[in-house]
Amino acid sequence: MSALAQIAELWQLVPVQRAGGGLLLAAFGLPIVGVVIVGLDIMPVRFAMMHVALLGIAVGQLLGLDPMLCALVACALAGAGVAPLARTAEGLSGAMGLLMSLAIAVALLLLALSGVNANGAFALLWGSILAVRPADLAVLGVLAVAVPALFVWRRRDLALLLHDRELAQCSGVAVQRLTVLLLVLVAVAVAGAIRLTGALLVDALTLLPALAARRLGRSLVSITVWAVGIGVVVNVLGFLLSLAWDLPPGPVLVLAAGAVALVAHLLPERRTRSWRLPATSSAPSPH
């Protein structure tokens, strides 16, 4: 059977259709989240949220609730809770380290004391893309709409915040509230992507497209467009390759996104202004 025939045959299956739809929805929101992660230099956040998601899953299994819903709620609360410590990148990094350690410790303790089979919780660390449910698609659909909408609505404020926190505050941006919103968004996005690639490979949907886009774009808008475009291409191509050659989708997506990011970084660097400068040049006076 040819590769195209195998893809066509597999595409008739509902789980495959849901997985493909989930990856397509993810490509419209999660790469923009990656742009925020890179711009704010908050890469430790995604590691911490992986552990918080595991804690939420453990709580869900213990209480008999939907593990993914519990993971989403736990990540959202954790993202909002650490925001007051985000006045500096150093403060946030320390808070993320503490949160990560406490979350994994509590999760392991709950699993041990409850006698709940931990295999289901840890399986989500590696993902189960063909187990995507309508509820997971709903979460990804909300992110696909909400994240670009937030970018369009608060584009200037985001550009200022990503450039310099103090400058944004002096320019009238509600820095603390916007930071809380972004951290919650990042946390929920990480939790929402767990079913697709697993917590350990979520960078394929968020960070890697953003890293490639920063080398190709000349402004915040163009970087965001590049990130979404790369996300769509990588997700679709990676999924089709995994179907054609019967490979696990998660690693294939990571390798495809990593290859694009590597090629982008091998291209000659453009001698242009920083993508953040246009926003600051038009920043209004604090008065």
mmCIF file of C-alpha atoms in Angstrom:
data_model
loop_
_atom_site.group_PDB
_atom_site.id
_atom_site.type_symbol
_atom_site.label_atom_id
_atom_site.label_comp_id
_atom_site.label_asym_id
_atom_site.label_seq_id
_atom_site.Cartn_x
_atom_site.Cartn_y
_atom_site.Cartn_z
ATOM 1 C CA MET A 1 0.000 0.000 0.000
ATOM 2 C CA SER A 2 1.352 3.411 -0.983
ATOM 3 C CA ALA A 3 1.821 6.179 1.561
ATOM 4 C CA LEU A 4 -1.033 8.233 0.100
ATOM 5 C CA ALA A 5 -3.372 5.235 0.134
ATOM 6 C CA GLN A 6 -2.498 4.534 3.756
ATOM 7 C CA ILE A 7 -3.159 8.161 4.738
ATOM 8 C CA ALA A 8 -6.496 8.101 2.897
ATOM 9 C CA GLU A 9 -7.522 4.880 4.606
ATOM 10 C CA LEU A 10 -6.510 6.044 8.071
ATOM 11 C CA TRP A 11 -8.255 9.379 7.571
ATOM 12 C CA GLN A 12 -11.594 7.566 7.526
ATOM 13 C CA LEU A 13 -11.154 6.821 11.235
ATOM 14 C CA VAL A 14 -12.773 9.282 13.655
ATOM 15 C CA PRO A 15 -9.798 9.348 16.108
ATOM 16 C CA VAL A 16 -7.470 10.286 13.242
ATOM 17 C CA GLN A 17 -9.828 13.038 12.109
ATOM 18 C CA ARG A 18 -9.999 14.412 15.642
ATOM 19 C CA ALA A 19 -6.226 14.305 15.996
ATOM 20 C CA GLY A 20 -5.743 16.164 12.715
ATOM 21 C CA GLY A 21 -8.367 18.731 13.658
ATOM 22 C CA GLY A 22 -6.743 19.225 17.035
ATOM 23 C CA LEU A 23 -3.328 19.837 15.524
ATOM 24 C CA LEU A 24 -4.791 22.321 13.043
ATOM 25 C CA LEU A 25 -6.580 24.232 15.804
ATOM 26 C CA ALA A 26 -3.440 24.197 17.925
ATOM 27 C CA ALA A 27 -1.446 25.771 15.098
ATOM 28 C CA PHE A 28 -3.540 28.957 15.245
ATOM 29 C CA GLY A 29 -3.082 29.669 18.937
ATOM 30 C CA LEU A 30 -0.149 27.884 20.525
ATOM 31 C CA PRO A 31 2.661 29.362 18.354
ATOM 32 C CA ILE A 32 1.512 32.831 19.455
ATOM 33 C CA VAL A 33 1.810 31.615 23.044
ATOM 34 C CA GLY A 34 5.350 30.597 22.113
ATOM 35 C CA VAL A 35 6.054 34.144 20.933
ATOM 36 C CA VAL A 36 4.960 35.381 24.368
ATOM 37 C CA ILE A 37 7.128 32.800 26.150
ATOM 38 C CA VAL A 38 10.202 33.794 24.154
ATOM 39 C CA GLY A 39 9.469 37.513 24.360
ATOM 40 C CA LEU A 40 8.987 37.522 28.125
ATOM 41 C CA ASP A 41 11.862 35.062 28.601
ATOM 42 C CA ILE A 42 9.683 32.837 30.762
ATOM 43 C CA MET A 43 10.751 29.463 29.422
ATOM 44 C CA PRO A 44 10.782 27.921 32.934
ATOM 45 C CA VAL A 45 7.008 28.433 32.995
ATOM 46 C CA ARG A 46 6.321 25.616 30.575
ATOM 47 C CA PHE A 47 8.353 23.141 32.636
ATOM 48 C CA ALA A 48 6.553 24.151 35.810
ATOM 49 C CA MET A 49 3.151 23.842 34.144
ATOM 50 C CA MET A 50 3.961 20.315 32.984
ATOM 51 C CA HIS A 51 4.388 19.350 36.640
ATOM 52 C CA VAL A 52 1.309 21.297 37.700
ATOM 53 C CA ALA A 53 -0.671 19.528 34.971
ATOM 54 C CA LEU A 54 0.491 16.200 36.389
ATOM 55 C CA LEU A 55 -0.728 17.325 39.817
ATOM 56 C CA GLY A 56 -4.100 18.255 38.339
ATOM 57 C CA ILE A 57 -4.329 14.875 36.625
ATOM 58 C CA ALA A 58 -3.502 13.118 39.906
ATOM 59 C CA VAL A 59 -6.216 15.096 41.716
ATOM 60 C CA GLY A 60 -8.696 14.256 38.971
ATOM 61 C CA GLN A 61 -7.961 10.556 39.201
ATOM 62 C CA LEU A 62 -8.188 10.646 42.982
ATOM 63 C CA LEU A 63 -11.573 12.430 42.993
ATOM 64 C CA GLY A 64 -12.995 10.654 39.973
ATOM 65 C CA LEU A 65 -13.127 13.848 37.890
ATOM 66 C CA ASP A 66 -11.976 14.504 34.356
ATOM 67 C CA PRO A 67 -8.148 14.535 34.629
ATOM 68 C CA MET A 68 -7.667 16.975 31.751
ATOM 69 C CA LEU A 69 -10.202 19.419 33.171
ATOM 70 C CA CYS A 70 -8.426 19.273 36.518
ATOM 71 C CA ALA A 71 -5.101 19.833 34.757
ATOM 72 C CA LEU A 72 -6.479 22.920 32.994
ATOM 73 C CA VAL A 73 -7.863 24.376 36.227
ATOM 74 C CA ALA A 74 -4.660 23.635 38.154
ATOM 75 C CA CYS A 75 -2.495 25.271 35.484
ATOM 76 C CA ALA A 76 -4.740 28.335 35.241
ATOM 77 C CA LEU A 77 -4.675 28.828 39.022
ATOM 78 C CA ALA A 78 -0.915 28.293 39.156
ATOM 79 C CA GLY A 79 -0.322 30.778 36.342
ATOM 80 C CA ALA A 80 -2.371 33.422 38.126
ATOM 81 C CA GLY A 81 -0.803 32.608 41.473
ATOM 82 C CA VAL A 82 2.797 33.165 40.404
ATOM 83 C CA ALA A 83 2.091 36.390 38.531
ATOM 84 C CA PRO A 84 2.770 38.623 41.580
ATOM 85 C CA LEU A 85 6.295 37.180 41.620
ATOM 86 C CA ALA A 86 6.856 38.111 37.981
ATOM 87 C CA ARG A 87 8.154 41.617 38.586
ATOM 88 C CA THR A 88 11.527 40.416 37.334
ATOM 89 C CA ALA A 89 12.592 37.461 35.192
ATOM 90 C CA GLU A 90 14.776 36.239 38.045
ATOM 91 C CA GLY A 91 11.878 36.282 40.490
ATOM 92 C CA LEU A 92 9.670 34.352 38.112
ATOM 93 C CA SER A 93 12.351 31.739 37.451
ATOM 94 C CA GLY A 94 12.732 31.112 41.173
ATOM 95 C CA ALA A 95 8.979 30.880 41.644
ATOM 96 C CA MET A 96 8.717 28.415 38.775
ATOM 97 C CA GLY A 97 11.429 26.234 40.289
ATOM 98 C CA LEU A 98 9.635 26.155 43.624
ATOM 99 C CA LEU A 99 6.269 25.498 41.990
ATOM 100 C CA MET A 100 7.686 22.711 39.849
ATOM 101 C CA SER A 101 9.242 20.916 42.819
ATOM 102 C CA LEU A 102 6.175 21.233 45.038
ATOM 103 C CA ALA A 103 3.747 20.196 42.291
ATOM 104 C CA ILE A 104 5.560 16.992 41.370
ATOM 105 C CA ALA A 105 6.069 16.107 45.046
ATOM 106 C CA VAL A 106 2.378 16.553 45.900
ATOM 107 C CA ALA A 107 1.337 14.673 42.747
ATOM 108 C CA LEU A 108 3.522 11.679 43.580
ATOM 109 C CA LEU A 109 2.346 11.734 47.206
ATOM 110 C CA LEU A 110 -1.330 11.789 46.162
ATOM 111 C CA LEU A 111 -0.825 8.926 43.731
ATOM 112 C CA ALA A 112 1.015 6.882 46.362
ATOM 113 C CA LEU A 113 -1.476 7.478 49.180
ATOM 114 C CA SER A 114 -4.587 7.005 47.077
ATOM 115 C CA GLY A 115 -3.530 3.758 45.467
ATOM 116 C CA VAL A 116 -4.641 5.121 42.087
ATOM 117 C CA ASN A 117 -2.876 3.580 39.120
ATOM 118 C CA ALA A 118 -0.256 6.147 38.147
ATOM 119 C CA ASN A 119 0.117 4.821 34.603
ATOM 120 C CA GLY A 120 -2.793 6.914 33.382
ATOM 121 C CA ALA A 121 -1.327 10.086 34.835
ATOM 122 C CA PHE A 122 2.184 9.547 33.536
ATOM 123 C CA ALA A 123 0.922 8.425 30.121
ATOM 124 C CA LEU A 124 -0.149 12.011 29.439
ATOM 125 C CA LEU A 125 3.475 13.099 29.766
ATOM 126 C CA TRP A 126 4.042 11.381 26.416
ATOM 127 C CA GLY A 127 0.673 12.239 24.934
ATOM 128 C CA SER A 128 -1.973 10.194 23.181
ATOM 129 C CA ILE A 129 -2.925 12.094 20.083
ATOM 130 C CA LEU A 130 -5.395 9.493 18.841
ATOM 131 C CA ALA A 131 -7.230 9.724 22.167
ATOM 132 C CA VAL A 132 -8.228 13.364 21.537
ATOM 133 C CA ARG A 133 -11.817 13.893 22.639
ATOM 134 C CA PRO A 134 -14.435 16.477 21.615
ATOM 135 C CA ALA A 135 -13.766 18.275 24.910
ATOM 136 C CA ASP A 136 -10.078 18.561 24.020
ATOM 137 C CA LEU A 137 -11.023 19.967 20.614
ATOM 138 C CA ALA A 138 -13.260 22.505 22.344
ATOM 139 C CA VAL A 139 -10.361 23.717 24.511
ATOM 140 C CA LEU A 140 -8.061 23.983 21.501
ATOM 141 C CA GLY A 141 -10.800 25.765 19.554
ATOM 142 C CA VAL A 142 -11.196 28.361 22.320
ATOM 143 C CA LEU A 143 -7.423 28.900 22.353
ATOM 144 C CA ALA A 144 -7.364 29.182 18.545
ATOM 145 C CA VAL A 145 -9.826 32.077 18.784
ATOM 146 C CA ALA A 146 -8.892 33.686 22.105
ATOM 147 C CA VAL A 147 -5.120 33.887 21.624
ATOM 148 C CA PRO A 148 -5.147 35.664 18.221
ATOM 149 C CA ALA A 149 -8.006 37.874 19.441
ATOM 150 C CA LEU A 150 -5.970 38.941 22.466
ATOM 151 C CA PHE A 151 -3.007 39.677 20.227
ATOM 152 C CA VAL A 152 -5.100 41.872 17.902
ATOM 153 C CA TRP A 153 -6.835 43.612 20.815
ATOM 154 C CA ARG A 154 -3.727 44.344 22.910
ATOM 155 C CA ARG A 155 -1.012 44.285 20.252
ATOM 156 C CA ARG A 156 0.587 47.595 21.234
ATOM 157 C CA ASP A 157 0.538 46.776 24.949
ATOM 158 C CA LEU A 158 1.996 43.338 24.271
ATOM 159 C CA ALA A 159 4.778 44.807 22.158
ATOM 160 C CA LEU A 160 5.676 47.260 24.910
ATOM 161 C CA LEU A 161 5.588 44.602 27.609
ATOM 162 C CA LEU A 162 7.711 42.205 25.563
ATOM 163 C CA HIS A 163 10.227 44.974 24.949
ATOM 164 C CA ASP A 164 10.597 46.430 28.444
ATOM 165 C CA ARG A 165 8.404 46.020 31.508
ATOM 166 C CA GLU A 166 9.252 49.390 33.018
ATOM 167 C CA LEU A 167 8.727 51.227 29.738
ATOM 168 C CA ALA A 168 5.338 49.554 29.360
ATOM 169 C CA GLN A 169 4.356 50.625 32.864
ATOM 170 C CA CYS A 170 5.458 54.204 32.232
ATOM 171 C CA SER A 171 3.455 54.194 28.997
ATOM 172 C CA GLY A 172 0.210 53.443 30.795
ATOM 173 C CA VAL A 173 0.039 49.685 30.256
ATOM 174 C CA ALA A 174 -1.621 47.725 33.062
ATOM 175 C CA VAL A 175 1.470 45.562 33.367
ATOM 176 C CA GLN A 176 0.413 43.424 36.308
ATOM 177 C CA ARG A 177 -2.996 42.537 34.898
ATOM 178 C CA LEU A 178 -1.595 41.837 31.451
ATOM 179 C CA THR A 179 1.140 39.666 32.955
ATOM 180 C CA VAL A 180 -1.428 37.664 34.902
ATOM 181 C CA LEU A 181 -3.482 37.200 31.741
ATOM 182 C CA LEU A 182 -0.455 36.066 29.740
ATOM 183 C CA LEU A 183 0.734 33.644 32.407
ATOM 184 C CA VAL A 184 -2.727 32.116 32.685
ATOM 185 C CA LEU A 185 -2.876 31.863 28.898
ATOM 186 C CA VAL A 186 0.515 30.166 28.728
ATOM 187 C CA ALA A 187 -0.453 27.769 31.514
ATOM 188 C CA VAL A 188 -3.771 26.813 29.913
ATOM 189 C CA ALA A 189 -2.128 26.422 26.501
ATOM 190 C CA VAL A 190 0.457 24.009 27.895
ATOM 191 C CA ALA A 191 -2.282 21.994 29.592
ATOM 192 C CA GLY A 192 -4.460 22.067 26.475
ATOM 193 C CA ALA A 193 -1.650 20.685 24.307
ATOM 194 C CA ILE A 194 -0.821 17.768 26.602
ATOM 195 C CA ARG A 195 -3.255 15.385 24.902
ATOM 196 C CA LEU A 196 -1.725 16.077 21.483
ATOM 197 C CA THR A 197 2.000 15.706 22.067
ATOM 198 C CA GLY A 198 2.357 15.054 25.768
ATOM 199 C CA ALA A 199 3.790 17.436 28.317
ATOM 200 C CA LEU A 200 7.356 16.487 27.418
ATOM 201 C CA LEU A 201 6.951 17.416 23.727
ATOM 202 C CA VAL A 202 4.706 20.472 23.968
ATOM 203 C CA ASP A 203 7.541 22.658 22.622
ATOM 204 C CA ALA A 204 6.745 21.364 19.136
ATOM 205 C CA LEU A 205 3.466 23.292 19.209
ATOM 206 C CA THR A 206 4.581 26.397 21.098
ATOM 207 C CA LEU A 207 8.252 27.254 21.376
ATOM 208 C CA LEU A 208 9.895 25.899 18.226
ATOM 209 C CA PRO A 209 7.639 27.736 15.724
ATOM 210 C CA ALA A 210 8.192 30.942 17.704
ATOM 211 C CA LEU A 211 11.980 30.514 17.710
ATOM 212 C CA ALA A 212 11.996 30.037 13.944
ATOM 213 C CA ALA A 213 9.628 32.970 13.429
ATOM 214 C CA ARG A 214 11.852 35.360 15.375
ATOM 215 C CA ARG A 215 14.591 34.799 12.800
ATOM 216 C CA LEU A 216 12.246 35.382 9.870
ATOM 217 C CA GLY A 217 10.017 38.239 10.998
ATOM 218 C CA ARG A 218 10.878 41.937 11.151
ATOM 219 C CA SER A 219 8.102 43.086 13.467
ATOM 220 C CA LEU A 220 5.885 41.648 16.153
ATOM 221 C CA VAL A 221 3.069 41.213 13.633
ATOM 222 C CA SER A 222 5.248 39.467 11.056
ATOM 223 C CA ILE A 223 6.807 37.234 13.711
ATOM 224 C CA THR A 224 3.347 36.214 14.873
ATOM 225 C CA VAL A 225 2.205 35.497 11.319
ATOM 226 C CA TRP A 226 5.365 33.488 10.647
ATOM 227 C CA ALA A 227 4.866 31.521 13.871
ATOM 228 C CA VAL A 228 1.295 30.586 12.974
ATOM 229 C CA GLY A 229 2.268 29.728 9.395
ATOM 230 C CA ILE A 230 5.135 27.521 10.544
ATOM 231 C CA GLY A 231 2.850 25.906 13.110
ATOM 232 C CA VAL A 232 0.258 25.019 10.473
ATOM 233 C CA VAL A 233 2.831 23.590 8.056
ATOM 234 C CA VAL A 234 4.713 21.622 10.713
ATOM 235 C CA ASN A 235 1.575 20.209 12.325
ATOM 236 C CA VAL A 236 -0.026 19.139 9.061
ATOM 237 C CA LEU A 237 3.149 17.808 7.477
ATOM 238 C CA GLY A 238 4.350 16.062 10.652
ATOM 239 C CA PHE A 239 0.978 14.377 11.180
ATOM 240 C CA LEU A 240 0.769 13.185 7.580
ATOM 241 C CA LEU A 241 4.304 11.785 7.744
ATOM 242 C CA SER A 242 3.486 9.939 10.956
ATOM 243 C CA LEU A 243 0.418 8.406 9.312
ATOM 244 C CA ALA A 244 2.232 7.485 6.126
ATOM 245 C CA TRP A 245 5.110 5.691 7.851
ATOM 246 C CA ASP A 246 3.269 4.538 10.996
ATOM 247 C CA LEU A 247 5.404 6.641 13.344
ATOM 248 C CA PRO A 248 4.489 8.198 16.713
ATOM 249 C CA PRO A 249 3.187 11.721 15.921
ATOM 250 C CA GLY A 250 4.750 13.505 18.926
ATOM 251 C CA PRO A 251 8.425 12.889 18.079
ATOM 252 C CA VAL A 252 7.757 13.493 14.374
ATOM 253 C CA LEU A 253 6.208 16.886 15.153
ATOM 254 C CA VAL A 254 9.157 17.836 17.341
ATOM 255 C CA LEU A 255 11.670 16.805 14.677
ATOM 256 C CA ALA A 256 9.782 18.665 11.942
ATOM 257 C CA ALA A 257 9.491 21.849 14.028
ATOM 258 C CA GLY A 258 13.100 21.524 15.152
ATOM 259 C CA ALA A 259 14.285 21.149 11.545
ATOM 260 C CA VAL A 260 12.439 24.335 10.544
ATOM 261 C CA ALA A 261 13.882 26.220 13.527
ATOM 262 C CA LEU A 262 17.382 24.989 12.693
ATOM 263 C CA VAL A 263 17.100 26.019 9.036
ATOM 264 C CA ALA A 264 15.784 29.430 10.086
ATOM 265 C CA HIS A 265 18.766 29.952 12.399
ATOM 266 C CA LEU A 266 21.189 28.947 9.641
ATOM 267 C CA LEU A 267 19.880 31.672 7.344
ATOM 268 C CA PRO A 268 21.908 34.911 7.240
ATOM 269 C CA GLU A 269 20.721 37.296 9.923
ATOM 270 C CA ARG A 270 18.817 40.270 8.593
ATOM 271 C CA ARG A 271 20.325 43.606 9.501
ATOM 272 C CA THR A 272 17.115 45.270 10.584
ATOM 273 C CA ARG A 273 15.865 46.913 13.702
ATOM 274 C CA SER A 274 14.656 44.838 16.604
ATOM 275 C CA TRP A 275 11.033 43.742 16.181
ATOM 276 C CA ARG A 276 10.192 45.452 19.432
ATOM 277 C CA LEU A 277 11.436 48.928 18.502
ATOM 278 C CA PRO A 278 8.558 50.043 16.255
ATOM 279 C CA ALA A 279 6.131 49.722 19.163
ATOM 280 C CA THR A 280 8.324 51.739 21.499
ATOM 281 C CA SER A 281 8.920 54.482 18.996
ATOM 282 C CA SER A 282 5.227 55.253 19.013
ATOM 283 C CA ALA A 283 4.755 54.849 22.741
ATOM 284 C CA PRO A 284 2.788 57.711 24.199
ATOM 285 C CA SER A 285 4.042 59.862 27.015
ATOM 286 C CA PRO A 286 3.064 58.719 30.516
ATOM 287 C CA HIS A 287 1.214 62.021 30.714
#
